[in-house]
CSV table of C-alpha atoms in Angstrom, one decimal:
chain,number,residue,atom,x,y,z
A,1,UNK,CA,0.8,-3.8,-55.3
A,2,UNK,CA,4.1,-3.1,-53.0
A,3,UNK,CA,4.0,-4.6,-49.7
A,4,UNK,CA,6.0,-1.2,-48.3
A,5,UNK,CA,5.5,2.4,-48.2
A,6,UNK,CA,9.1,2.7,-48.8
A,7,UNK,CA,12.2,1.0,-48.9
A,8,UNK,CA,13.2,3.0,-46.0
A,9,UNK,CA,11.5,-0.3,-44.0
A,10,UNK,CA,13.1,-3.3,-45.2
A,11,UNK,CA,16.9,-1.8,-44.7
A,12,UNK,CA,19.4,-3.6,-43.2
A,13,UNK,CA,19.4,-2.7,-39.9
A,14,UNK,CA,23.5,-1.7,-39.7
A,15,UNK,CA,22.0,0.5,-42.5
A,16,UNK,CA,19.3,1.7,-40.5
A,17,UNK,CA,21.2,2.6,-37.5
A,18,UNK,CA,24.6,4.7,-39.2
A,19,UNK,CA,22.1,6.9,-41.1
A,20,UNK,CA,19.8,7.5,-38.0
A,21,UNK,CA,23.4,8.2,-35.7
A,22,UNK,CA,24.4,10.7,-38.9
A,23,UNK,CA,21.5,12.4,-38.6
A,24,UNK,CA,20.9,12.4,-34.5
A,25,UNK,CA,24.4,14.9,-34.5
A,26,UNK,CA,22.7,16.8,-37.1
A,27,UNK,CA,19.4,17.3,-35.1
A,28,UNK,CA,21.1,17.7,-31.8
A,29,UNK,CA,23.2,20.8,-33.1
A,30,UNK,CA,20.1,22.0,-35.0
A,31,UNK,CA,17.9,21.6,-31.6
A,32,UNK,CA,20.9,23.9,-29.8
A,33,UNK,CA,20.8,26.4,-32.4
A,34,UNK,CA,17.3,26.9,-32.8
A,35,UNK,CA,15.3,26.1,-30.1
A,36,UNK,CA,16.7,28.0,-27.0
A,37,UNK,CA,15.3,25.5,-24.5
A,38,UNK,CA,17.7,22.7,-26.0
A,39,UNK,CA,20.7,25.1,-25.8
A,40,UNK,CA,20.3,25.3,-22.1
A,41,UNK,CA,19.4,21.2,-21.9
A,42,UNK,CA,22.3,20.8,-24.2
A,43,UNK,CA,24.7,23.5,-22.8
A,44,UNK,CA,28.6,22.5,-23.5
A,45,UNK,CA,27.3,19.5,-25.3
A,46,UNK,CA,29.4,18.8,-28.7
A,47,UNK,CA,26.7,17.9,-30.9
A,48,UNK,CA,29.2,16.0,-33.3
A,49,UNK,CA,30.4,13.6,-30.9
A,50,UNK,CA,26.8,11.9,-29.9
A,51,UNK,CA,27.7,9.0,-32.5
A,52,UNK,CA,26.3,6.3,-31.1
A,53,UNK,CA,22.9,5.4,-29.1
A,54,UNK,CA,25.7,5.2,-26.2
A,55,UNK,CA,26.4,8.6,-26.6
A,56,UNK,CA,23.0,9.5,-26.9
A,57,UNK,CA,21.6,8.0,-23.4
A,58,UNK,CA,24.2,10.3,-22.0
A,59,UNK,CA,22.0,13.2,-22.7
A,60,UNK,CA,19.5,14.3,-20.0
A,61,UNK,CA,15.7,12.7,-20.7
A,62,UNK,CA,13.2,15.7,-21.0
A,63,UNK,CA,9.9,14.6,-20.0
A,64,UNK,CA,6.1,15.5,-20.8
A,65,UNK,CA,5.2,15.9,-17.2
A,66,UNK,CA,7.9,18.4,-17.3
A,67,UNK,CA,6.7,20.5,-20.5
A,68,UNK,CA,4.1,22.0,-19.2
A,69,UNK,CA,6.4,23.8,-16.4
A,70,UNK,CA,8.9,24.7,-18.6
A,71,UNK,CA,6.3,26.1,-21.0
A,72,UNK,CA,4.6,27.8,-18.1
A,73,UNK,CA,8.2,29.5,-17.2
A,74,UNK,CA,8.1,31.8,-20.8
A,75,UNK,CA,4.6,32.5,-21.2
A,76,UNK,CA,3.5,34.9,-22.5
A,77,UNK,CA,6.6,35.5,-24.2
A,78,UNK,CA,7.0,32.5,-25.9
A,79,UNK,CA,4.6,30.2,-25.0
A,80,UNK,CA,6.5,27.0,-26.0
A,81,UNK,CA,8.7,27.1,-23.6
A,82,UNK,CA,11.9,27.7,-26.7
A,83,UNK,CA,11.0,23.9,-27.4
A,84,UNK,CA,9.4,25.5,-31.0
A,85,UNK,CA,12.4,26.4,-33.6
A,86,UNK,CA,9.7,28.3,-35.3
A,87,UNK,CA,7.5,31.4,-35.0
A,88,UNK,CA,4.2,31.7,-35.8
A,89,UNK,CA,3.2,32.6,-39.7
A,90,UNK,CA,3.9,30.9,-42.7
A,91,UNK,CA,6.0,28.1,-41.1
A,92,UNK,CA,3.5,27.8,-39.0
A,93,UNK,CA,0.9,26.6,-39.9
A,94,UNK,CA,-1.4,25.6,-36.5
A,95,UNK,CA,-0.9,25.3,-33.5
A,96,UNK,CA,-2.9,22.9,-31.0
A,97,UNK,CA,-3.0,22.3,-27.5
A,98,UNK,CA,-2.8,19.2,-25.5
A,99,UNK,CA,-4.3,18.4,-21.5
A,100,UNK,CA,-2.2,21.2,-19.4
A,101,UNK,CA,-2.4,23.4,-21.5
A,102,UNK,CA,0.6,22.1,-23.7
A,103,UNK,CA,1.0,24.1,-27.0
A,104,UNK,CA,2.6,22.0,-30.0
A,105,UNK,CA,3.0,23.7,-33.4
A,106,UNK,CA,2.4,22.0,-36.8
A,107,UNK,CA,4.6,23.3,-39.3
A,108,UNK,CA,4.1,23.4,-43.3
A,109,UNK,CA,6.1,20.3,-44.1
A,110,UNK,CA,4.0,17.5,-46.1
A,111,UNK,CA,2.7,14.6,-43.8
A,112,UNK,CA,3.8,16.5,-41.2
A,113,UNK,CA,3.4,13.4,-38.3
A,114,UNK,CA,4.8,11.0,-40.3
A,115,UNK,CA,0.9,9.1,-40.2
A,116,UNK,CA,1.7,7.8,-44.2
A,117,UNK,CA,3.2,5.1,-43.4
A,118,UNK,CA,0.6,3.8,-40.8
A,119,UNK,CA,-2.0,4.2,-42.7
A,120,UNK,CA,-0.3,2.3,-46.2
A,121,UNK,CA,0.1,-0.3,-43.0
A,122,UNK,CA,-3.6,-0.6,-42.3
A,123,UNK,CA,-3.9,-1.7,-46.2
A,124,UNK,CA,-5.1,2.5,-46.9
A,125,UNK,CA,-4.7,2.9,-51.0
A,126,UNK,CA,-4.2,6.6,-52.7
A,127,UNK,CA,-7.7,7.3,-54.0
A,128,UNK,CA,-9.4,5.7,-51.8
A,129,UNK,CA,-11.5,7.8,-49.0
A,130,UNK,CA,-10.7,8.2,-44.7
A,131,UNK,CA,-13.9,9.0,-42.4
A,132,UNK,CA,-11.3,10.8,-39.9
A,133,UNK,CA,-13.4,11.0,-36.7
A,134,UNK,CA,-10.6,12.2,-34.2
A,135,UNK,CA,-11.4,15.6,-33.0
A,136,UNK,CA,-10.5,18.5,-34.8
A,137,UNK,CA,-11.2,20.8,-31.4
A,138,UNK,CA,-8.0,22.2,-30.2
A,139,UNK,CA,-5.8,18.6,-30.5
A,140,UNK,CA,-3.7,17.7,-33.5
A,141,UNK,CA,-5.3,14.2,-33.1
A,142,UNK,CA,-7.6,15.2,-36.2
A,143,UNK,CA,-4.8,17.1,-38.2
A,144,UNK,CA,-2.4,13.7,-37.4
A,145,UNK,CA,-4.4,11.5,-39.3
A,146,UNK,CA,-5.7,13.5,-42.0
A,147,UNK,CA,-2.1,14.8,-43.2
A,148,UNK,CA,-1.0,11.6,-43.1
A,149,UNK,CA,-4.2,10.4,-45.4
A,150,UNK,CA,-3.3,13.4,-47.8
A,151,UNK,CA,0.6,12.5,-48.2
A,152,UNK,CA,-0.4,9.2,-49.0
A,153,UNK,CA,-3.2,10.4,-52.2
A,154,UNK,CA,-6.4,9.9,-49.6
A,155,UNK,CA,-9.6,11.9,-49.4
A,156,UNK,CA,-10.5,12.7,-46.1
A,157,UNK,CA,-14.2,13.2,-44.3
A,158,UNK,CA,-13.7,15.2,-41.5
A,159,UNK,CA,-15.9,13.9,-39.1
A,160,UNK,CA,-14.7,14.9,-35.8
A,161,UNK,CA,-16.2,13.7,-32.5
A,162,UNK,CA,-19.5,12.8,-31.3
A,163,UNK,CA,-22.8,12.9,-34.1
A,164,UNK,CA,-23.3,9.1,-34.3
A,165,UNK,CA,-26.4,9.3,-36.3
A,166,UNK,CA,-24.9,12.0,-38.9
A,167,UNK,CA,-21.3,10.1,-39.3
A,168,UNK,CA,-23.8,7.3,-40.2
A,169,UNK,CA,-25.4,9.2,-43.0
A,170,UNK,CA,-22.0,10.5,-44.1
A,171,UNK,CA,-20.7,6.8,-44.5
A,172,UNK,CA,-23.4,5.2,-46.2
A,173,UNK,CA,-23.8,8.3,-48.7
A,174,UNK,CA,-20.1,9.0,-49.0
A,175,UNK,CA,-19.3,5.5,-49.2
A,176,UNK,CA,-15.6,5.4,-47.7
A,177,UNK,CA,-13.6,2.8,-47.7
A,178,UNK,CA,-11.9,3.2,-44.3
A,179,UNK,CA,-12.1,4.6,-41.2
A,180,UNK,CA,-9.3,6.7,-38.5
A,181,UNK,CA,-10.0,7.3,-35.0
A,182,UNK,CA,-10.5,5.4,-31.3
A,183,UNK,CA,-11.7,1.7,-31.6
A,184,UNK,CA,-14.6,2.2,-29.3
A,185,UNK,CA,-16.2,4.7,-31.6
A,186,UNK,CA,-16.0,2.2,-35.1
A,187,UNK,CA,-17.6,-0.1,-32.7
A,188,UNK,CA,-20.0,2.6,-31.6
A,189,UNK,CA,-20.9,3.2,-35.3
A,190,UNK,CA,-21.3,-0.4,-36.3
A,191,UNK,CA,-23.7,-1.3,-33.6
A,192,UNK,CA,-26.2,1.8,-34.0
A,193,UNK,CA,-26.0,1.4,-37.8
A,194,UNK,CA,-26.6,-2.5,-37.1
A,195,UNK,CA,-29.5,-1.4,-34.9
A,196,UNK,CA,-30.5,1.2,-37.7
A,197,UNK,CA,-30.0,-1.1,-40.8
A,198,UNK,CA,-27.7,1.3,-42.5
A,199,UNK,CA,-25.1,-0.3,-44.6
A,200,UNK,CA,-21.6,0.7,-43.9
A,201,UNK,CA,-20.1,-2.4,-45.1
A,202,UNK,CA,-18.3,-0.2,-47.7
A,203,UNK,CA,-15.6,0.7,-44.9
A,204,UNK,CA,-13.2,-2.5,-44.9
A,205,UNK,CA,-10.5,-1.5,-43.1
A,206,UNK,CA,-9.2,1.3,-40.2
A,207,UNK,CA,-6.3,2.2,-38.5
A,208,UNK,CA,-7.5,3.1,-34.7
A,209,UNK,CA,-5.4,4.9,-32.1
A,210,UNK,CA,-6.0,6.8,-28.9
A,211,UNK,CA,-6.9,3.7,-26.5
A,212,UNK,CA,-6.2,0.3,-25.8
A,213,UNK,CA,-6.9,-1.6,-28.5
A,214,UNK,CA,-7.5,-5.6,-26.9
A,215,UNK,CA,-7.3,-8.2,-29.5
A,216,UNK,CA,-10.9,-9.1,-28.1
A,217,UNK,CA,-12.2,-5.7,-29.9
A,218,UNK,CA,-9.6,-6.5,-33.0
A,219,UNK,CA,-11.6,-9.7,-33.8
A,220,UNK,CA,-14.7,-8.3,-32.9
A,221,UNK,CA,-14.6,-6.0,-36.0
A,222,UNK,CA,-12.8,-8.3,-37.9
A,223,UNK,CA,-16.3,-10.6,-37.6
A,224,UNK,CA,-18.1,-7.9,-39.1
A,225,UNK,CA,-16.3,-7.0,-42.2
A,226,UNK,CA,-13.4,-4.3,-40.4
A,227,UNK,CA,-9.9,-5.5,-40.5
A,228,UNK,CA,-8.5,-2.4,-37.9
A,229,UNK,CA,-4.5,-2.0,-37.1
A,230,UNK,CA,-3.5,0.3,-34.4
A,231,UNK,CA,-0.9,2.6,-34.6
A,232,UNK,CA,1.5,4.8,-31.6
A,233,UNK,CA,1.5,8.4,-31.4
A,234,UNK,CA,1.9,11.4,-29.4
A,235,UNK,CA,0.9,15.1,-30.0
A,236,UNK,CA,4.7,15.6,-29.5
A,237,UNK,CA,6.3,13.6,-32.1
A,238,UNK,CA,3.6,12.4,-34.1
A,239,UNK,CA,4.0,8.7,-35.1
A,240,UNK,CA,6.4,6.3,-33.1
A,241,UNK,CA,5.1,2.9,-34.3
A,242,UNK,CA,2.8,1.2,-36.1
A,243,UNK,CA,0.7,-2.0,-36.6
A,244,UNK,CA,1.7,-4.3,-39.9
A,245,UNK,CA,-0.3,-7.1,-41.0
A,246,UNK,CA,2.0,-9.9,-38.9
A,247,UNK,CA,-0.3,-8.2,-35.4
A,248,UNK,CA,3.4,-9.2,-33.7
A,249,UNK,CA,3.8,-5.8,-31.9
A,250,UNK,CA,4.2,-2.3,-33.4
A,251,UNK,CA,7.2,-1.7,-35.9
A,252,UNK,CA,9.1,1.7,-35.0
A,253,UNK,CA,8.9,4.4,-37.5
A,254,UNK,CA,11.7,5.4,-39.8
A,255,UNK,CA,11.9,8.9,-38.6
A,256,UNK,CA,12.3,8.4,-34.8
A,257,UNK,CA,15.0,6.6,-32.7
A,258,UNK,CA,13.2,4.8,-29.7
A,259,UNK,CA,15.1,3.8,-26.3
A,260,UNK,CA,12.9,2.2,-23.7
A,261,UNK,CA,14.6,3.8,-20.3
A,262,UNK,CA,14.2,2.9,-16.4
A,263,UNK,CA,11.0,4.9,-15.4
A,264,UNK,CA,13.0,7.7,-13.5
A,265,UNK,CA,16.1,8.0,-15.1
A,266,UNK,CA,17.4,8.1,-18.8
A,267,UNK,CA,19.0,4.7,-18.5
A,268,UNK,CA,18.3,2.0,-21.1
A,269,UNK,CA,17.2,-1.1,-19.9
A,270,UNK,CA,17.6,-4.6,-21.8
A,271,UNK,CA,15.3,-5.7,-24.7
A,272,UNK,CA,12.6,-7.1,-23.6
A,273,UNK,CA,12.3,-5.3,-20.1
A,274,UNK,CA,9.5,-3.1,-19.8
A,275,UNK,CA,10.6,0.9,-19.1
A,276,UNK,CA,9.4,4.2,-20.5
A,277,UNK,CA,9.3,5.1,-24.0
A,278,UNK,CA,12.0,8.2,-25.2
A,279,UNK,CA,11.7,9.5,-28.5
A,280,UNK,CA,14.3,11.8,-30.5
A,281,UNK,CA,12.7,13.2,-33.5
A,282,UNK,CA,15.1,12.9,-36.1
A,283,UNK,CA,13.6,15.2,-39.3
A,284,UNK,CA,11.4,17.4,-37.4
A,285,UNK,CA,13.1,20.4,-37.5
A,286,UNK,CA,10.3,22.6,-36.8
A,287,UNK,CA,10.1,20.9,-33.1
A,288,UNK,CA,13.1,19.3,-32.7
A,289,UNK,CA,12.7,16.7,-29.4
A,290,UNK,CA,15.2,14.8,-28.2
A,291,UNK,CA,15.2,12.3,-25.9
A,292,UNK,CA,11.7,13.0,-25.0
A,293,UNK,CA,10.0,11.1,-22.2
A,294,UNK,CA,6.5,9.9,-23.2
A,295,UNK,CA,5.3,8.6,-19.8
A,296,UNK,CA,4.1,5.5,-21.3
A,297,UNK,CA,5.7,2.1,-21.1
A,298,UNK,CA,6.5,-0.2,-23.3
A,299,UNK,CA,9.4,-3.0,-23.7
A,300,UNK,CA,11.2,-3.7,-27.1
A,301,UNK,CA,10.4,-7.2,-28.9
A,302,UNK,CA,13.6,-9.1,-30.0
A,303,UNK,CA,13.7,-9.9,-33.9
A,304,UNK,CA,12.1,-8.1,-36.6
A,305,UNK,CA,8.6,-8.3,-37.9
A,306,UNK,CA,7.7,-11.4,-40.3
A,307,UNK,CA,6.4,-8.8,-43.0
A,308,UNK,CA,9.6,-7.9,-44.1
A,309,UNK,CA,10.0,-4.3,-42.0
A,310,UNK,CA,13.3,-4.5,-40.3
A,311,UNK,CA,13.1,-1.8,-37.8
A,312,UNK,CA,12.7,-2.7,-34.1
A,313,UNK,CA,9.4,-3.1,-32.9
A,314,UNK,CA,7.8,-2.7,-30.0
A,315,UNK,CA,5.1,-4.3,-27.4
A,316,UNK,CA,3.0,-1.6,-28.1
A,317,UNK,CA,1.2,0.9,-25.2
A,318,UNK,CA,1.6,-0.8,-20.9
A,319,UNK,CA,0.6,1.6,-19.2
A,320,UNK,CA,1.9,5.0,-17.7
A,321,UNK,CA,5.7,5.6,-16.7
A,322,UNK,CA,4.7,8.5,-13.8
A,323,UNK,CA,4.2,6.3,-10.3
A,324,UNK,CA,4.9,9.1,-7.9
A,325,UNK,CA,2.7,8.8,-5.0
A,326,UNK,CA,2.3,9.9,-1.5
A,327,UNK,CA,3.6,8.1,1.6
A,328,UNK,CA,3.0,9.9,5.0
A,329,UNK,CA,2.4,13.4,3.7
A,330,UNK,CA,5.6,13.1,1.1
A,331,UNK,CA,5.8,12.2,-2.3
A,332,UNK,CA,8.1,9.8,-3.8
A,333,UNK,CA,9.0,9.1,-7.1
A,334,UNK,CA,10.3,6.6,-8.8
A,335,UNK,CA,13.5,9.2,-9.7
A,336,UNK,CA,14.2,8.8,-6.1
A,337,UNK,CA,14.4,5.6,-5.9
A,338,UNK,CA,16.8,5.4,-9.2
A,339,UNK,CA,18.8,7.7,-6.9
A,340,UNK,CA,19.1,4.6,-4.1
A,341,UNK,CA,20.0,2.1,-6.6
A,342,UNK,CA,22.9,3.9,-8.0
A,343,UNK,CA,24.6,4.1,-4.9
A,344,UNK,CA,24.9,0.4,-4.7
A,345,UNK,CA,26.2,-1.5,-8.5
A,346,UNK,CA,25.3,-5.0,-7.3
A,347,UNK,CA,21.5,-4.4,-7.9
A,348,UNK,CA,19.9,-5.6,-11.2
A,349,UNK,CA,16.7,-4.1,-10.4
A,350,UNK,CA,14.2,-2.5,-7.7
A,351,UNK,CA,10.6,-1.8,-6.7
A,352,UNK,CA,9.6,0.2,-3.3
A,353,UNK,CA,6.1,-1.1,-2.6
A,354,UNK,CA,4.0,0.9,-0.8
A,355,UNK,CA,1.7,-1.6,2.0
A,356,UNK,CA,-0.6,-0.6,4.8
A,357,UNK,CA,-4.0,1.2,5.2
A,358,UNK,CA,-4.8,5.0,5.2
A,359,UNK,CA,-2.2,6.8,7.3
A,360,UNK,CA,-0.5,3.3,8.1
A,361,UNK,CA,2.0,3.8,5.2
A,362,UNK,CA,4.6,0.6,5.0
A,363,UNK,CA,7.6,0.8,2.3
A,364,UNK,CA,9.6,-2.0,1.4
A,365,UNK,CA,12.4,-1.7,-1.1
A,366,UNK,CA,13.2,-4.9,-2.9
A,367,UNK,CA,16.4,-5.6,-4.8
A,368,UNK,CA,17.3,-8.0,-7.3
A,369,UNK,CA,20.6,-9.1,-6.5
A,370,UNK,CA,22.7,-11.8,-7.1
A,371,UNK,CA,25.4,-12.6,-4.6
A,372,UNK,CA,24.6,-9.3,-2.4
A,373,UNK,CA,27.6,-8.2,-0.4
A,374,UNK,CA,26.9,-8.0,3.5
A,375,UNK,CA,25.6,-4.9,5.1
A,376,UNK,CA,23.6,-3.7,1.5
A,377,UNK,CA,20.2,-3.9,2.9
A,378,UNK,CA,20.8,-1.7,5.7
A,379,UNK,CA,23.0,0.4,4.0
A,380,UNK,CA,20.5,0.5,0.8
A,381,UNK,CA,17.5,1.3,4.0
A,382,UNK,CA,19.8,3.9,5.4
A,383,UNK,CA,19.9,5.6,1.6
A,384,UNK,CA,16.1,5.0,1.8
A,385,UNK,CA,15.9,7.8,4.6
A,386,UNK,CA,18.2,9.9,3.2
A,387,UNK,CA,16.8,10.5,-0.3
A,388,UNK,CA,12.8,10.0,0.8
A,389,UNK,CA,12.7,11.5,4.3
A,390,UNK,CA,11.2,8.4,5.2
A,391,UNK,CA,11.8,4.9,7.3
A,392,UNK,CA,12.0,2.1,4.3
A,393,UNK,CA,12.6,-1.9,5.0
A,394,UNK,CA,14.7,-3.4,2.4
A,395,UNK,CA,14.2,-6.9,1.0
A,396,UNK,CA,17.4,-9.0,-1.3
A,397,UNK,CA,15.6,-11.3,-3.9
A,398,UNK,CA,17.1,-13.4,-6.3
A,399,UNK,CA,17.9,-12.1,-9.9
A,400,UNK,CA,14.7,-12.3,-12.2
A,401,UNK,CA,12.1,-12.7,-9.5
A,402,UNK,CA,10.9,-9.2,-9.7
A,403,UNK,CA,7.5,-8.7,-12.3
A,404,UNK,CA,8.4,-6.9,-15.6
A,405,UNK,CA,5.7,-5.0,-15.8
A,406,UNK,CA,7.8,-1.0,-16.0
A,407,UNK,CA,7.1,-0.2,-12.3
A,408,UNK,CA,9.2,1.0,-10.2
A,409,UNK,CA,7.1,2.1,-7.1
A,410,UNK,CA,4.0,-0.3,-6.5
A,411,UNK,CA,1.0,1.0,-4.5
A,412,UNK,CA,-0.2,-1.7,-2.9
A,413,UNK,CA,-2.6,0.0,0.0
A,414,UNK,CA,-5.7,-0.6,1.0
A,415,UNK,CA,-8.2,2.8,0.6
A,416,UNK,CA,-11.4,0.8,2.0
């Protein structure tokens, strides 16, 4: 039985990258032709010369807290904002909404999220049978996984949310042998059929998704018969990474490029720092997004995985990317604060932390850097008040003594 759903996985990654560069020119120019929201992103921008993952972080970062206005901006008239390259009908063939209301369309294509590959991950077989209980109500988390479970020769229940006792009747009479939604709910469903004495030891295996997925939880299932891998995805781009076998962070899928940027701007940070997640669809031609800005964090691991996949992988979900918050009647975002730090190249690195009790707002900016020239922190405080409106102390600390944790702005108040 072959360790890989393709041999897309164990290229070499040189190969990897020039094919994934090729086809990032081709999607950029296809994105300005035929979404009309990337040919004002990408206005005067020569698709053909983005060559390079250089080239690429030179491109503006659109983000999913930005979507929703932009989407907003068209309605009715086109209600995905021009992000959609297709219309609704026969390319078309759902369309589901996300918290907002974001609108994302599915088109026609087979495995349309790219969810195959996860679920041959998780040890899923053709023939075999998914109880699919993400919700088929209005989000694509449903559609995701079952797609994926047809691409790859699966049958799928469609369980949905919610119904403990009837999913429980459908397993043990149905008799799948694996199961796709959040890890809370399989552990729902084992203890009431536990509690029940309804066998459901016929589903081995899961791939789980939607929440954190401790290894605590991972072993707890494992103890009762459920070997469950997690996979990353969005209701943007569908898949971004995915669990193997190894449980050494979450390999990268073959049809996205990744970049893991400085929460606040589109700049890449080093491996192994923790930053936002970007994603450029690179097949999706249907919704073509590039350099699209999660909001989650998440920091690249160095080395490949020891099952053989070469692609990057990374750390898996951190946490949330968006830190604006409020100080003294003003927000401040960690944007602004990417605005500071540019003005002065001798800083590695910076967090503003926000101190003090209700309506006794303190910020401090600290600033990793090595060998600071004289004058930076009250120039860098006098930047403070320019770009924020507000009175900021400024702190030097030596390189590396800042937590990588992705944050940018830390609040640190007291609300008691």
């Amino acid at each position: 039985m072959s360790l890989y759903y393709d041999a897309l996985e164990t290229r070499e990654p040189q190969e990897r990258e020039r094919a994934q560069v090729a086809r990032l020119a081709l999607q950029i120019a296809h994105a300005q032709r035929s979404a009309p929201a990337f040919a004002r992103i990408f206005d005067g921008v020569d698709a053909a010369a983005i060559t390079s993952r250089e080239a690429l972080a030179r491109l503006p970062v659109t983000r999913k807290s930005e979507l929703l206005d932009l989407q907003k901006a068209t309605r009715p008239a086109d209600p995905f904002g021009g992000f959609s390259a297709i219309r609704s009908g026969a390319a078309m063939r759902r369309v589901f909404a996300s918290p907002g209301t974001i609108y994302e369309p599915e088109g026609i294509a087979p495995d349309y999220w790219r969810t195959a590959r996860a679920l041959f991950a998780a040890g899923i077989r053709a023939g075999e049978m998914v109880h699919n209980t993400f919700s088929y109500h209005m989000t694509p988390a449903g559609s995701i996984m079952e797609t994926g479970a047809h691409a790859l020769g699966c049958t799928v229940f469609a369980g949905g949310t919610g119904q403990t006792e009837q999913q429980l009747d459908a397993i043990a009479e149905l008799r799948p042998q694996a199961y796709s939604g959040t890890p809370s709910f399989l552990k729902i469903l084992i203890e009431k059929a536990a509690e029940k004495q309804i066998d459901i030891s016929c589903m081995s295996k899961a791939l789980v998704s939607g929440e954190a997925f401790p290894p605590s939880l991972r072993d707890w299932l494992a103890e009762r018969g459920v070997q469950a891998m997690q996979c990353y995805a969005t209701a943007d781009v569908g898949l971004i990474a995915y669990e193997t076998e190894a449980r050494e962070g979450l390999v990268i899928d073959e049809g996205v490029l990744v970049e893991i940027v400085r929460p606040g701007t589109g700049d890449p940070v080093p491996e192994g720092e923790v930053g936002e997640v970007v994603v450029t669809t690179l097949f999706n031609q249907d919704y073509p997004l590039v350099r699209f800005g999660t909001g989650d964090l998440s920091a690249i691991l160095p080395g490949t995985c020891p099952t053989g996949r070469t692609n990057a992988r990374i750390k898996g979900w951190m946490g949330r990317a968006d830190q604006t918050t409020k100080v003294r009647g003003m927000f401040v975002h960690p944007g602004q604060v990417a605005q500071v730090v540019r003005q002065f190249p001798d800083v590695l690195r910076a967090r503003l932390v926000v101190e003090g009790e209700m309506a006794q707002d303190r910020m401090t900016l600290k600033l990793e850097c090595a060998g600071a020239p004289e004058g930076l922190a009250e120039r860098a405080a006098d930047a403070i008040r320019e770009v924020t409106k507000l009175r900021g102390e400024v702190v030097i600390v030596e390189p590396g003594t800042l937590p990588n944790d992705g944050k940018v702005i830390e609040d640190a108040r007291s609300y008691k």
